[in-house]
Amino acid sequence: MNVSIKYDNYPWRIVLLSNAVSISIYGLGFFIMFQASRIISIFYLIYILALEYRLLKYHCTTCFYWGKVCGFGKGRISSWFFLKGDISKICSNEMSWKDMIPDLLVSLFPFVTGIVLLVFEFDYTILIILILFMFLTTVGNGFIRGKLTCRYCKQKELGCPADKLFNKSNAAKEVK
């Protein structure tokens, strides 16, 4: 694929693959949490839903892709529930690693829980699930964002707080 291409609407194959990775991460995380406690797994699921709601309401509404098909399809979904926001807000937002903590906890909670479960009672199933979970969280997400979504994103050209955070070296070059 040509990197100079920027999608107005992403192809559905990218949306489906992106969501398959995300849903797999959520599902594996839920499975790990469920092995620890049914109640904890329900709280984990509520936490994921709260983060998705926050994304759809406060981030997608100010994105170029609101009402369109972004790499995750959430711009279209957001438009079903929320009014369009001011796109200049996302362009002017600064993001720090502190802002990433809630998203990082989606992976950290099951990872720590899985390690604790393995320490107390070693189980090959938990070990395999934990390895797959970490692979999807790191390599899977890296592939989706690096090769399939962010690379072809129009919002990135307009100003993306996440791109500025993750690619500080590119942002510094643009300032010079």
mmCIF file of C-alpha atoms in Angstrom:
data_model
loop_
_atom_site.group_PDB
_atom_site.id
_atom_site.type_symbol
_atom_site.label_atom_id
_atom_site.label_comp_id
_atom_site.label_asym_id
_atom_site.label_seq_id
_atom_site.Cartn_x
_atom_site.Cartn_y
_atom_site.Cartn_z
ATOM 1 C CA MET A 1 0.000 0.000 0.000
ATOM 2 C CA ASN A 2 1.116 3.509 -0.764
ATOM 3 C CA VAL A 3 1.820 5.503 2.406
ATOM 4 C CA SER A 4 0.748 8.758 0.724
ATOM 5 C CA ILE A 5 -2.820 7.415 0.585
ATOM 6 C CA LYS A 6 -5.071 8.875 3.289
ATOM 7 C CA TYR A 7 -8.496 7.317 3.655
ATOM 8 C CA ASP A 8 -11.694 9.336 3.909
ATOM 9 C CA ASN A 9 -13.338 6.039 4.862
ATOM 10 C CA TYR A 10 -11.221 3.016 5.713
ATOM 11 C CA PRO A 11 -11.780 -0.289 3.891
ATOM 12 C CA TRP A 12 -13.932 -2.667 5.916
ATOM 13 C CA ARG A 13 -11.179 -5.321 5.951
ATOM 14 C CA ILE A 14 -9.022 -2.967 8.035
ATOM 15 C CA VAL A 15 -11.925 -2.121 10.357
ATOM 16 C CA LEU A 16 -12.737 -5.804 10.861
ATOM 17 C CA LEU A 17 -9.114 -6.786 11.545
ATOM 18 C CA SER A 18 -8.588 -3.831 13.896
ATOM 19 C CA ASN A 19 -11.686 -4.710 15.865
ATOM 20 C CA ALA A 20 -10.864 -8.418 15.876
ATOM 21 C CA VAL A 21 -7.584 -7.628 17.633
ATOM 22 C CA SER A 22 -9.259 -5.253 20.123
ATOM 23 C CA ILE A 23 -12.113 -7.643 20.890
ATOM 24 C CA SER A 24 -9.645 -10.526 21.263
ATOM 25 C CA ILE A 25 -7.622 -8.495 23.765
ATOM 26 C CA TYR A 26 -10.780 -7.625 25.702
ATOM 27 C CA GLY A 27 -12.004 -11.236 25.562
ATOM 28 C CA LEU A 28 -8.703 -12.740 26.690
ATOM 29 C CA GLY A 29 -8.422 -10.130 29.437
ATOM 30 C CA PHE A 30 -11.964 -10.947 30.557
ATOM 31 C CA PHE A 31 -11.129 -14.667 30.579
ATOM 32 C CA ILE A 32 -8.069 -14.067 32.764
ATOM 33 C CA MET A 33 -10.039 -11.855 35.151
ATOM 34 C CA PHE A 34 -12.863 -14.421 35.227
ATOM 35 C CA GLN A 35 -10.385 -17.076 36.368
ATOM 36 C CA ALA A 36 -9.635 -14.881 39.368
ATOM 37 C CA SER A 37 -13.216 -13.869 40.175
ATOM 38 C CA ARG A 38 -16.546 -13.492 38.418
ATOM 39 C CA ILE A 39 -17.155 -10.194 40.168
ATOM 40 C CA ILE A 40 -13.739 -8.820 39.175
ATOM 41 C CA SER A 41 -14.390 -9.861 35.567
ATOM 42 C CA ILE A 42 -17.701 -7.955 35.578
ATOM 43 C CA PHE A 43 -15.933 -4.836 36.892
ATOM 44 C CA TYR A 44 -13.295 -5.295 34.190
ATOM 45 C CA LEU A 45 -16.003 -5.458 31.536
ATOM 46 C CA ILE A 46 -17.701 -2.338 32.936
ATOM 47 C CA TYR A 47 -14.314 -0.585 32.901
ATOM 48 C CA ILE A 48 -13.822 -1.459 29.208
ATOM 49 C CA LEU A 49 -17.320 -0.228 28.364
ATOM 50 C CA ALA A 50 -16.660 3.031 30.235
ATOM 51 C CA LEU A 51 -13.441 3.581 28.266
ATOM 52 C CA GLU A 52 -15.223 2.877 24.977
ATOM 53 C CA TYR A 53 -17.994 5.317 25.941
ATOM 54 C CA ARG A 54 -15.397 7.971 26.817
ATOM 55 C CA LEU A 55 -13.690 7.445 23.462
ATOM 56 C CA LEU A 56 -16.899 7.643 21.447
ATOM 57 C CA LYS A 57 -18.274 10.677 23.288
ATOM 58 C CA TYR A 58 -15.219 12.819 23.951
ATOM 59 C CA HIS A 59 -12.696 11.894 21.283
ATOM 60 C CA CYS A 60 -14.524 10.561 18.239
ATOM 61 C CA THR A 61 -16.919 13.511 18.206
ATOM 62 C CA THR A 62 -14.044 15.939 17.584
ATOM 63 C CA CYS A 63 -12.259 13.777 15.016
ATOM 64 C CA PHE A 64 -12.198 14.124 11.228
ATOM 65 C CA TYR A 65 -13.718 10.635 11.050
ATOM 66 C CA TRP A 66 -16.881 11.441 13.020
ATOM 67 C CA GLY A 67 -19.684 10.081 10.831
ATOM 68 C CA LYS A 68 -17.114 8.287 8.665
ATOM 69 C CA VAL A 69 -15.422 4.914 8.842
ATOM 70 C CA CYS A 70 -12.133 5.307 10.688
ATOM 71 C CA GLY A 71 -9.677 2.443 11.067
ATOM 72 C CA PHE A 72 -11.798 1.100 13.927
ATOM 73 C CA GLY A 73 -15.231 2.140 12.629
ATOM 74 C CA LYS A 74 -15.840 4.201 15.737
ATOM 75 C CA GLY A 75 -16.322 7.517 13.953
ATOM 76 C CA ARG A 76 -19.446 6.120 12.354
ATOM 77 C CA ILE A 77 -20.653 4.566 15.628
ATOM 78 C CA SER A 78 -20.040 7.813 17.502
ATOM 79 C CA SER A 79 -22.238 9.701 15.031
ATOM 80 C CA TRP A 80 -25.152 7.390 15.855
ATOM 81 C CA PHE A 81 -25.149 8.457 19.510
ATOM 82 C CA PHE A 82 -23.422 11.831 19.832
ATOM 83 C CA LEU A 83 -23.456 15.198 18.091
ATOM 84 C CA LYS A 84 -20.373 16.339 16.214
ATOM 85 C CA GLY A 85 -17.955 18.342 18.324
ATOM 86 C CA ASP A 86 -15.479 21.036 17.412
ATOM 87 C CA ILE A 87 -12.718 19.404 15.349
ATOM 88 C CA SER A 88 -10.259 22.146 16.356
ATOM 89 C CA LYS A 89 -10.410 20.811 19.934
ATOM 90 C CA ILE A 90 -8.708 17.531 19.036
ATOM 91 C CA CYS A 91 -6.075 19.395 17.036
ATOM 92 C CA SER A 92 -5.221 21.651 19.968
ATOM 93 C CA ASN A 93 -5.308 18.943 22.646
ATOM 94 C CA GLU A 94 -2.026 17.883 24.180
ATOM 95 C CA MET A 95 -1.725 14.315 25.373
ATOM 96 C CA SER A 96 0.687 12.978 27.961
ATOM 97 C CA TRP A 97 1.564 9.506 29.166
ATOM 98 C CA LYS A 98 -0.598 10.246 32.206
ATOM 99 C CA ASP A 99 -3.598 10.431 29.865
ATOM 100 C CA MET A 100 -2.766 6.926 28.631
ATOM 101 C CA ILE A 101 -2.983 5.299 32.088
ATOM 102 C CA PRO A 102 -6.678 4.303 31.852
ATOM 103 C CA ASP A 103 -6.023 2.620 28.478
ATOM 104 C CA LEU A 104 -2.872 0.909 29.719
ATOM 105 C CA LEU A 105 -4.777 -0.504 32.690
ATOM 106 C CA VAL A 106 -6.957 -2.525 30.287
ATOM 107 C CA SER A 107 -3.870 -4.650 29.665
ATOM 108 C CA LEU A 108 -2.115 -4.219 32.989
ATOM 109 C CA PHE A 109 -4.979 -5.549 35.153
ATOM 110 C CA PRO A 110 -5.257 -8.914 33.325
ATOM 111 C CA PHE A 111 -1.474 -9.217 32.972
ATOM 112 C CA VAL A 112 -0.883 -8.810 36.707
ATOM 113 C CA THR A 113 -3.883 -11.005 37.500
ATOM 114 C CA GLY A 114 -2.585 -13.703 35.162
ATOM 115 C CA ILE A 115 0.876 -13.626 36.785
ATOM 116 C CA VAL A 116 -0.691 -13.875 40.251
ATOM 117 C CA LEU A 117 -2.850 -16.803 39.129
ATOM 118 C CA LEU A 118 0.225 -18.575 37.741
ATOM 119 C CA VAL A 119 2.182 -18.012 40.959
ATOM 120 C CA PHE A 120 -0.563 -19.429 43.159
ATOM 121 C CA GLU A 121 -1.499 -22.327 40.887
ATOM 122 C CA PHE A 122 0.379 -22.891 37.655
ATOM 123 C CA ASP A 123 -1.917 -23.690 34.752
ATOM 124 C CA TYR A 124 -0.792 -24.105 31.135
ATOM 125 C CA THR A 125 -4.099 -22.716 29.856
ATOM 126 C CA ILE A 126 -3.611 -19.466 31.791
ATOM 127 C CA LEU A 127 0.009 -19.303 30.617
ATOM 128 C CA ILE A 128 -0.959 -19.720 26.951
ATOM 129 C CA ILE A 129 -3.822 -17.221 27.255
ATOM 130 C CA LEU A 130 -1.491 -14.756 28.992
ATOM 131 C CA ILE A 131 1.170 -15.107 26.273
ATOM 132 C CA LEU A 132 -1.442 -14.653 23.527
ATOM 133 C CA PHE A 133 -2.924 -11.687 25.409
ATOM 134 C CA MET A 134 0.475 -9.976 25.683
ATOM 135 C CA PHE A 135 1.317 -10.759 22.056
ATOM 136 C CA LEU A 136 -1.913 -9.139 20.827
ATOM 137 C CA THR A 137 -1.522 -6.201 23.217
ATOM 138 C CA THR A 138 1.997 -5.420 22.028
ATOM 139 C CA VAL A 139 2.731 -6.850 18.580
ATOM 140 C CA GLY A 140 -0.907 -7.032 17.456
ATOM 141 C CA ASN A 141 -1.728 -3.461 18.437
ATOM 142 C CA GLY A 142 1.596 -2.261 17.060
ATOM 143 C CA PHE A 143 0.855 -3.849 13.695
ATOM 144 C CA ILE A 144 -2.716 -2.525 13.554
ATOM 145 C CA ARG A 145 -1.759 1.021 14.469
ATOM 146 C CA GLY A 146 1.599 1.155 12.695
ATOM 147 C CA LYS A 147 0.765 -0.599 9.441
ATOM 148 C CA LEU A 148 -3.009 -0.405 8.962
ATOM 149 C CA THR A 149 -4.619 2.556 10.701
ATOM 150 C CA CYS A 150 -2.477 5.518 11.797
ATOM 151 C CA ARG A 151 -0.362 5.420 8.653
ATOM 152 C CA TYR A 152 -3.396 6.232 6.450
ATOM 153 C CA CYS A 153 -5.222 8.586 8.813
ATOM 154 C CA LYS A 154 -6.338 12.051 7.695
ATOM 155 C CA GLN A 155 -6.730 13.213 11.307
ATOM 156 C CA LYS A 156 -3.002 12.645 11.745
ATOM 157 C CA GLU A 157 -2.374 15.318 9.094
ATOM 158 C CA LEU A 158 -4.768 17.736 10.815
ATOM 159 C CA GLY A 159 -3.295 17.143 14.263
ATOM 160 C CA CYS A 160 -3.562 14.034 16.371
ATOM 161 C CA PRO A 161 -2.645 14.218 20.078
ATOM 162 C CA ALA A 162 -1.731 10.507 20.151
ATOM 163 C CA ASP A 163 0.549 10.860 17.123
ATOM 164 C CA LYS A 164 2.261 13.817 18.785
ATOM 165 C CA LEU A 165 2.804 11.739 21.933
ATOM 166 C CA PHE A 166 4.054 8.571 20.246
ATOM 167 C CA ASN A 167 6.079 10.272 17.529
ATOM 168 C CA LYS A 168 7.767 13.129 19.361
ATOM 169 C CA SER A 169 10.796 12.893 17.058
ATOM 170 C CA ASN A 170 8.577 13.515 13.995
ATOM 171 C CA ALA A 171 6.810 16.385 15.765
ATOM 172 C CA ALA A 172 10.177 17.976 16.647
ATOM 173 C CA LYS A 173 11.278 17.749 12.994
ATOM 174 C CA GLU A 174 8.064 19.489 11.865
ATOM 175 C CA VAL A 175 8.641 22.378 14.295
ATOM 176 C CA LYS A 176 12.166 23.051 12.923
#
